[in-house]
Amino acid sequence: MDKISVIVPCYNEEESLPLFYKEINKVINKMKEVSFELIFIDDGSKDKTLNIVKGFSKDDSNIRYISFSRNFGKEAAIYAGLEYCTGDYITLLDVDLQDPPKLIEKMYKIITTEDVDIVALKTDAHKEYGIVRRFFTNCYYKLISKLSKVEMVPGARDFRLMKRQVVNAVLELKEYNRYSKGIFSFVGFKTKWLTYEVPKRVAGNSKWSFFKLFTYAIDAIIGYSTVPLTIAVFVGVLFCLIALIAIIFIVIRTLIFGDPVAGWPSLVCIMFFLSGIQLFCTGISGAYISKTYTEVKGRPIYIVRETEKK
Ligand code: UDP
Ligand code: MG
């Protein structure tokens, strides 16, 4: 009998958890041909999330949980779950029912009958998002597909069902700065994409603010592309050339027409402009150095406070 591991990161999800548990149990009861293992990762929640999970696990032997010592972020929670799971097939989903558990049955059917290693979900339109967020999301995917060699599928969710082999490959990538979409596309394997409409969150609030998403996007670009560094070099060379032409022009003009009134306002503008460019380029290098710095420290991706084994 195949075993499916369901990995569920939870951060302050006391409201969504009972609803999720009800839904996933419907799926478990329906799919009699497989066994299930539910792994809840409590990502340092400050509400009753952990107590609720413990309550579930009292009379349900399918349930396992890991509780972090503090909030390490969803990426860390996913990694912990993947390390911890024992199933032949592994699925990742959000607790807020934006990734409907009932799709697992369909995904399992596809992965066992067709020649694919991953069945992944993507969405066409984010109804939940406003125009501004949709606009930035579109720009972002266009930008990253130009900058990076790994393919990032627009609208891809983290919701997916994978074979054990894929999970083992993902676990080989032990980097500290984790970006799942990039990691999954880096490891490759045959992926079948299904499209669905993402429903609204059942309860609670999204933990992503615009600022958090923005830094996440920058992290992804830095993690999967070194093009910004090349841009810095290119801009540097371009401005050297412009400066050279300007010098030649000024020298010749002075030789022919003498030295008219010095234009210090324009000089100040140029100074501001160039120091801006310089700071920008230093910033780009700094971003890469800081990523290298966090990787070199080799700190653990997450720290466990307790699990169901105590
Ligand atoms: N989550 C987490 N740690 C965090 C933030 C979020 O484990 O620091 C979990 C959260 O509980 C949920 C999933 O990640 O199960 C997705 O979070 P959310 O719904 O806030 O993101 P969105 O769906 O808006 O992208
Ligand atoms: Mg959500």
Coordinates of C-alpha atoms and ligand atoms in Angstrom, one line a residue:
M1 CA 0.0 0.0 0.0
D2 CA 1.3 3.5 -0.9
K3 CA 1.8 6.1 1.7
I4 CA 1.1 9.8 1.1
S5 CA 2.7 12.3 3.4
V6 CA 0.8 15.5 3.7
I7 CA 3.0 18.4 4.9
V8 CA 1.2 21.4 6.3
P9 CA 3.1 24.5 7.5
C10 CA 1.1 26.4 10.1
Y11 CA 1.8 29.8 11.5
N12 CA -0.9 31.3 13.8
E13 CA -3.6 29.2 12.2
E14 CA -5.9 28.3 15.1
E15 CA -9.0 29.4 13.1
S16 CA -8.2 27.5 9.9
L17 CA -6.8 24.3 11.5
P18 CA -10.1 22.6 12.5
L19 CA -11.6 23.4 9.1
F20 CA -8.6 22.0 7.3
Y21 CA -8.6 18.8 9.5
K22 CA -12.2 18.2 8.6
E23 CA -11.5 18.6 4.8
I24 CA -8.4 16.4 4.8
N25 CA -10.2 13.7 6.7
K26 CA -12.8 13.6 4.0
V27 CA -10.0 12.8 1.5
I28 CA -8.4 10.2 3.8
N29 CA -11.7 8.4 4.3
K30 CA -12.4 8.4 0.6
M31 CA -8.9 7.2 -0.5
K32 CA -9.0 3.8 1.1
E33 CA -6.3 2.4 -1.2
V34 CA -3.5 4.5 0.4
S35 CA -2.3 5.2 3.9
F36 CA -1.8 8.8 5.1
E37 CA 0.6 10.6 7.3
L38 CA -0.3 14.2 8.3
I39 CA 2.7 16.3 9.3
F40 CA 1.9 19.7 10.8
I41 CA 4.7 22.1 11.2
D42 CA 4.0 24.7 13.8
D43 CA 6.3 27.5 12.7
G44 CA 6.6 29.2 16.1
S45 CA 2.9 30.2 16.3
K46 CA 1.9 32.5 19.2
D47 CA -1.7 31.3 19.3
K48 CA -3.3 27.9 20.1
T49 CA -2.1 26.2 16.9
L50 CA 0.2 23.7 18.7
N51 CA -2.4 22.8 21.3
I52 CA -5.0 22.2 18.5
V53 CA -2.5 19.9 16.6
K54 CA -1.7 18.1 19.9
G55 CA -5.4 17.6 20.4
F56 CA -5.8 16.0 17.0
S57 CA -2.8 13.7 17.5
K58 CA -4.2 12.3 20.8
D59 CA -6.8 10.2 19.0
D60 CA -5.3 10.0 15.5
S61 CA -2.2 8.0 14.9
N62 CA -1.7 9.4 11.4
I63 CA -0.7 12.7 12.8
R64 CA 2.8 13.9 13.4
Y65 CA 4.0 17.3 14.2
I66 CA 7.1 19.4 14.6
S67 CA 7.1 22.6 16.6
F68 CA 9.8 25.2 16.0
S69 CA 11.5 27.1 18.7
R70 CA 10.5 30.4 16.9
N71 CA 9.1 31.5 13.6
F72 CA 11.5 30.4 10.9
G73 CA 9.3 31.1 7.9
K74 CA 7.3 28.9 5.5
E75 CA 10.4 27.8 3.5
A76 CA 12.0 26.4 6.7
A77 CA 8.7 24.7 7.6
I78 CA 8.6 23.0 4.2
Y79 CA 12.1 21.8 4.5
A80 CA 11.5 20.4 8.0
G81 CA 8.4 18.6 6.7
L82 CA 10.3 17.1 3.8
E83 CA 13.1 15.9 6.0
Y84 CA 10.7 14.4 8.5
C85 CA 8.2 12.6 6.2
T86 CA 8.3 8.9 5.4
G87 CA 5.8 8.6 2.5
D88 CA 6.2 7.3 -1.0
Y89 CA 4.4 10.3 -2.3
I90 CA 4.6 13.7 -0.6
T91 CA 2.3 16.6 -0.9
L92 CA 2.6 20.2 0.4
L93 CA -0.4 22.3 1.1
D94 CA -1.5 25.4 3.0
V95 CA -3.7 25.1 5.9
D96 CA -6.1 27.9 4.9
L97 CA -7.8 25.6 2.3
Q98 CA -6.5 27.8 -0.6
D99 CA -5.0 24.5 -1.8
P100 CA -8.1 22.3 -1.7
P101 CA -7.3 18.9 -0.2
K102 CA -9.9 17.2 -2.4
L103 CA -7.5 17.7 -5.4
I104 CA -5.1 15.2 -3.8
E105 CA -7.1 12.3 -5.2
K106 CA -6.9 13.5 -8.7
M107 CA -3.2 14.3 -8.3
Y108 CA -2.5 10.8 -7.0
K109 CA -4.4 9.2 -9.9
I110 CA -2.3 11.2 -12.4
I111 CA 1.1 10.5 -10.7
T112 CA 0.4 6.7 -10.5
T113 CA -0.9 6.3 -14.0
E114 CA 1.0 8.8 -16.1
D115 CA 4.7 9.0 -16.6
V116 CA 5.3 12.1 -14.3
D117 CA 7.2 12.7 -11.1
I118 CA 5.4 15.8 -9.9
V119 CA 1.8 16.9 -10.2
A120 CA 1.8 20.6 -9.4
L121 CA -0.8 23.3 -9.3
K122 CA -0.9 26.8 -10.7
T123 CA -3.4 29.5 -10.9
D124 CA -4.4 31.8 -13.8
A125 CA -5.8 34.7 -12.0
H126 CA -5.4 35.8 -8.4
K127 CA -8.9 37.1 -7.7
E128 CA -7.9 37.7 -4.1
Y129 CA -5.2 40.2 -5.1
G130 CA -5.8 43.8 -6.1
I131 CA -4.7 45.3 -9.4
V132 CA -1.5 46.6 -8.0
R133 CA -0.3 43.3 -6.6
R134 CA -1.3 41.5 -9.9
F135 CA 0.7 44.1 -11.9
F136 CA 3.8 43.6 -9.8
T137 CA 3.4 39.9 -9.9
N138 CA 3.3 39.9 -13.7
C139 CA 6.3 42.2 -13.9
Y140 CA 8.2 40.0 -11.5
Y141 CA 7.7 36.8 -13.4
K142 CA 8.7 38.5 -16.7
L143 CA 11.8 39.9 -15.0
I144 CA 12.9 36.7 -13.4
S145 CA 12.4 34.6 -16.5
K146 CA 14.8 36.9 -18.3
L147 CA 17.3 37.0 -15.5
S148 CA 17.4 33.4 -14.4
K149 CA 18.2 30.1 -16.1
V150 CA 15.8 28.1 -14.1
E151 CA 12.2 28.3 -15.3
M152 CA 9.7 30.0 -12.9
V153 CA 6.1 29.2 -13.8
P154 CA 3.8 32.2 -13.4
G155 CA 1.1 31.6 -10.8
A156 CA 2.7 28.4 -9.6
R157 CA 1.6 27.4 -6.1
D158 CA 3.7 25.4 -3.6
F159 CA 0.8 22.9 -3.7
R160 CA 2.1 19.7 -5.3
L161 CA 2.4 15.9 -5.1
M162 CA 5.8 14.5 -5.6
K163 CA 7.5 11.1 -5.7
R164 CA 10.1 10.2 -3.0
Q165 CA 12.9 10.6 -5.5
V166 CA 12.0 14.3 -6.1
V167 CA 11.9 15.0 -2.3
N168 CA 15.3 13.4 -1.9
A169 CA 16.7 15.6 -4.6
V170 CA 15.1 18.7 -2.9
L171 CA 16.7 17.7 0.4
E172 CA 20.1 17.7 -1.3
L173 CA 19.8 21.5 -1.6
K174 CA 20.8 22.5 1.8
E175 CA 21.0 26.2 1.3
Y176 CA 19.9 28.6 4.0
N177 CA 18.2 31.1 1.8
R178 CA 15.5 28.9 0.5
Y179 CA 13.1 29.8 -2.3
S180 CA 10.9 26.8 -3.1
K181 CA 9.7 27.8 -6.6
G182 CA 13.4 28.0 -7.6
I183 CA 14.4 24.9 -5.8
F184 CA 11.7 22.8 -7.4
S185 CA 12.5 24.1 -10.8
F186 CA 16.2 23.6 -10.2
V187 CA 15.8 19.9 -9.4
G188 CA 13.8 19.3 -12.5
F189 CA 11.9 16.0 -13.1
K190 CA 8.8 15.6 -15.2
T191 CA 6.1 17.9 -13.9
K192 CA 2.5 18.0 -14.9
W193 CA 0.8 21.3 -14.3
L194 CA -2.9 21.5 -13.4
T195 CA -4.7 24.8 -13.3
Y196 CA -7.2 25.7 -10.7
E197 CA -8.8 28.8 -9.3
V198 CA -7.5 29.6 -5.9
P199 CA -10.3 30.1 -3.4
K200 CA -10.2 32.7 -0.7
R201 CA -8.7 31.9 2.7
V202 CA -11.2 30.2 4.9
A203 CA -10.1 32.0 8.1
G204 CA -7.3 34.2 9.5
N205 CA -5.2 36.5 7.5
S206 CA -2.4 36.1 4.9
K207 CA 1.0 36.4 6.6
W208 CA 2.4 38.1 3.5
S209 CA 2.6 41.9 3.4
F210 CA 3.6 43.7 0.3
F211 CA 7.0 44.5 1.8
K212 CA 7.6 40.8 2.7
L213 CA 6.7 39.7 -0.8
F214 CA 9.0 42.4 -2.3
T215 CA 12.0 41.2 -0.3
Y216 CA 11.1 37.6 -1.1
A217 CA 11.1 38.5 -4.8
I218 CA 14.5 40.2 -4.4
D219 CA 15.8 37.2 -2.6
A220 CA 14.7 35.0 -5.4
I221 CA 16.4 37.0 -8.0
I222 CA 19.6 37.1 -6.1
G223 CA 19.4 33.4 -5.4
Y224 CA 18.8 32.3 -8.9
S225 CA 20.6 34.9 -11.1
T226 CA 23.9 36.7 -11.2
V227 CA 22.7 39.0 -14.0
P228 CA 22.4 42.0 -11.6
L229 CA 26.1 41.8 -11.0
T230 CA 26.8 41.9 -14.8
I231 CA 24.4 44.9 -15.1
A232 CA 26.5 46.7 -12.5
V233 CA 29.7 46.1 -14.5
F234 CA 27.9 47.1 -17.7
V235 CA 26.6 50.4 -16.2
G236 CA 30.1 51.1 -14.8
V237 CA 31.7 50.6 -18.3
L238 CA 29.0 52.7 -20.0
F239 CA 29.5 55.6 -17.6
C240 CA 33.3 55.5 -18.1
L241 CA 32.8 55.8 -21.8
I242 CA 30.4 58.7 -21.4
A243 CA 32.9 60.4 -19.1
L244 CA 35.7 59.9 -21.6
I245 CA 33.6 61.5 -24.4
A246 CA 32.6 64.4 -22.1
I247 CA 36.3 65.0 -21.2
I248 CA 37.3 65.1 -24.9
F249 CA 34.4 67.4 -25.7
I250 CA 35.2 69.8 -22.9
V251 CA 38.9 70.0 -23.6
I252 CA 38.3 70.7 -27.3
R253 CA 35.6 73.2 -26.5
T254 CA 37.9 75.0 -24.0
L255 CA 40.8 75.1 -26.6
I256 CA 38.5 76.6 -29.2
F257 CA 36.2 78.9 -27.3
G258 CA 38.2 79.5 -24.1
D259 CA 36.6 78.9 -20.7
P260 CA 33.1 80.4 -20.4
V261 CA 31.2 80.7 -17.1
A262 CA 31.6 77.4 -15.2
G263 CA 28.3 75.5 -14.9
W264 CA 28.4 74.3 -11.4
P265 CA 24.6 73.4 -11.1
S266 CA 25.0 70.9 -13.9
L267 CA 28.1 69.6 -12.2
V268 CA 26.2 69.0 -9.0
C269 CA 23.5 67.1 -10.9
I270 CA 26.0 64.9 -12.5
M271 CA 27.7 64.2 -9.2
F272 CA 24.4 63.3 -7.6
F273 CA 23.5 61.1 -10.5
L274 CA 26.8 59.3 -10.6
S275 CA 27.0 58.7 -6.9
G276 CA 23.5 57.3 -7.1
I277 CA 24.6 54.8 -9.7
Q278 CA 27.7 54.0 -7.6
L279 CA 25.6 53.3 -4.5
F280 CA 23.2 51.2 -6.5
C281 CA 26.0 49.0 -7.9
T282 CA 27.6 48.7 -4.5
G283 CA 24.2 47.7 -3.2
I284 CA 23.9 45.0 -5.7
S285 CA 27.3 43.5 -4.8
G286 CA 26.4 44.0 -1.1
A287 CA 23.2 41.9 -1.6
Y288 CA 25.3 39.0 -3.0
I289 CA 27.9 39.3 -0.3
S290 CA 25.2 39.2 2.4
K291 CA 23.7 36.1 0.9
T292 CA 27.1 34.5 0.8
Y293 CA 27.6 35.5 4.4
T294 CA 24.5 33.8 5.6
E295 CA 25.3 30.7 3.7
V296 CA 28.9 30.5 4.9
K297 CA 27.7 30.7 8.5
G298 CA 26.0 27.4 7.9
R299 CA 23.3 28.0 10.5
P300 CA 20.5 25.4 10.8
I301 CA 17.4 26.1 8.6
Y302 CA 15.1 25.5 11.6
I303 CA 15.3 24.5 15.3
V304 CA 12.9 22.0 16.8
R305 CA 11.3 22.7 20.2
E306 CA 9.2 19.5 20.3
T307 CA 7.7 16.8 18.2
E308 CA 5.0 14.1 18.7
K309 CA 7.8 11.8 19.9
K310 CA 8.5 14.3 22.7
Ligands
UDP1 N1 3.2 30.0 7.0 C1 4.2 29.5 7.8 N2 5.2 30.4 8.3 C2 5.1 31.7 8.0 C3 4.1 32.2 7.2 C4 3.2 31.4 6.7 O1 4.3 28.3 8.1 O2 6.0 32.4 8.5 C5 2.2 29.1 6.5 C6 0.7 29.5 6.8 O3 0.3 29.0 8.0 C7 0.0 28.9 5.6 C8 1.0 28.9 4.5 O4 2.3 29.1 5.1 O5 -0.4 27.5 5.9 C9 0.7 30.0 3.5 O6 0.6 31.3 4.2 P1 -0.4 32.4 3.8 O7 -1.8 31.8 3.6 O8 -0.3 33.5 4.8 O9 0.2 32.9 2.4 P2 -0.6 33.2 1.0 O10 -1.6 32.0 0.8 O11 -1.3 34.5 1.2 O12 0.5 33.2 0.0
MG2 MG -3.0 31.3 1.9

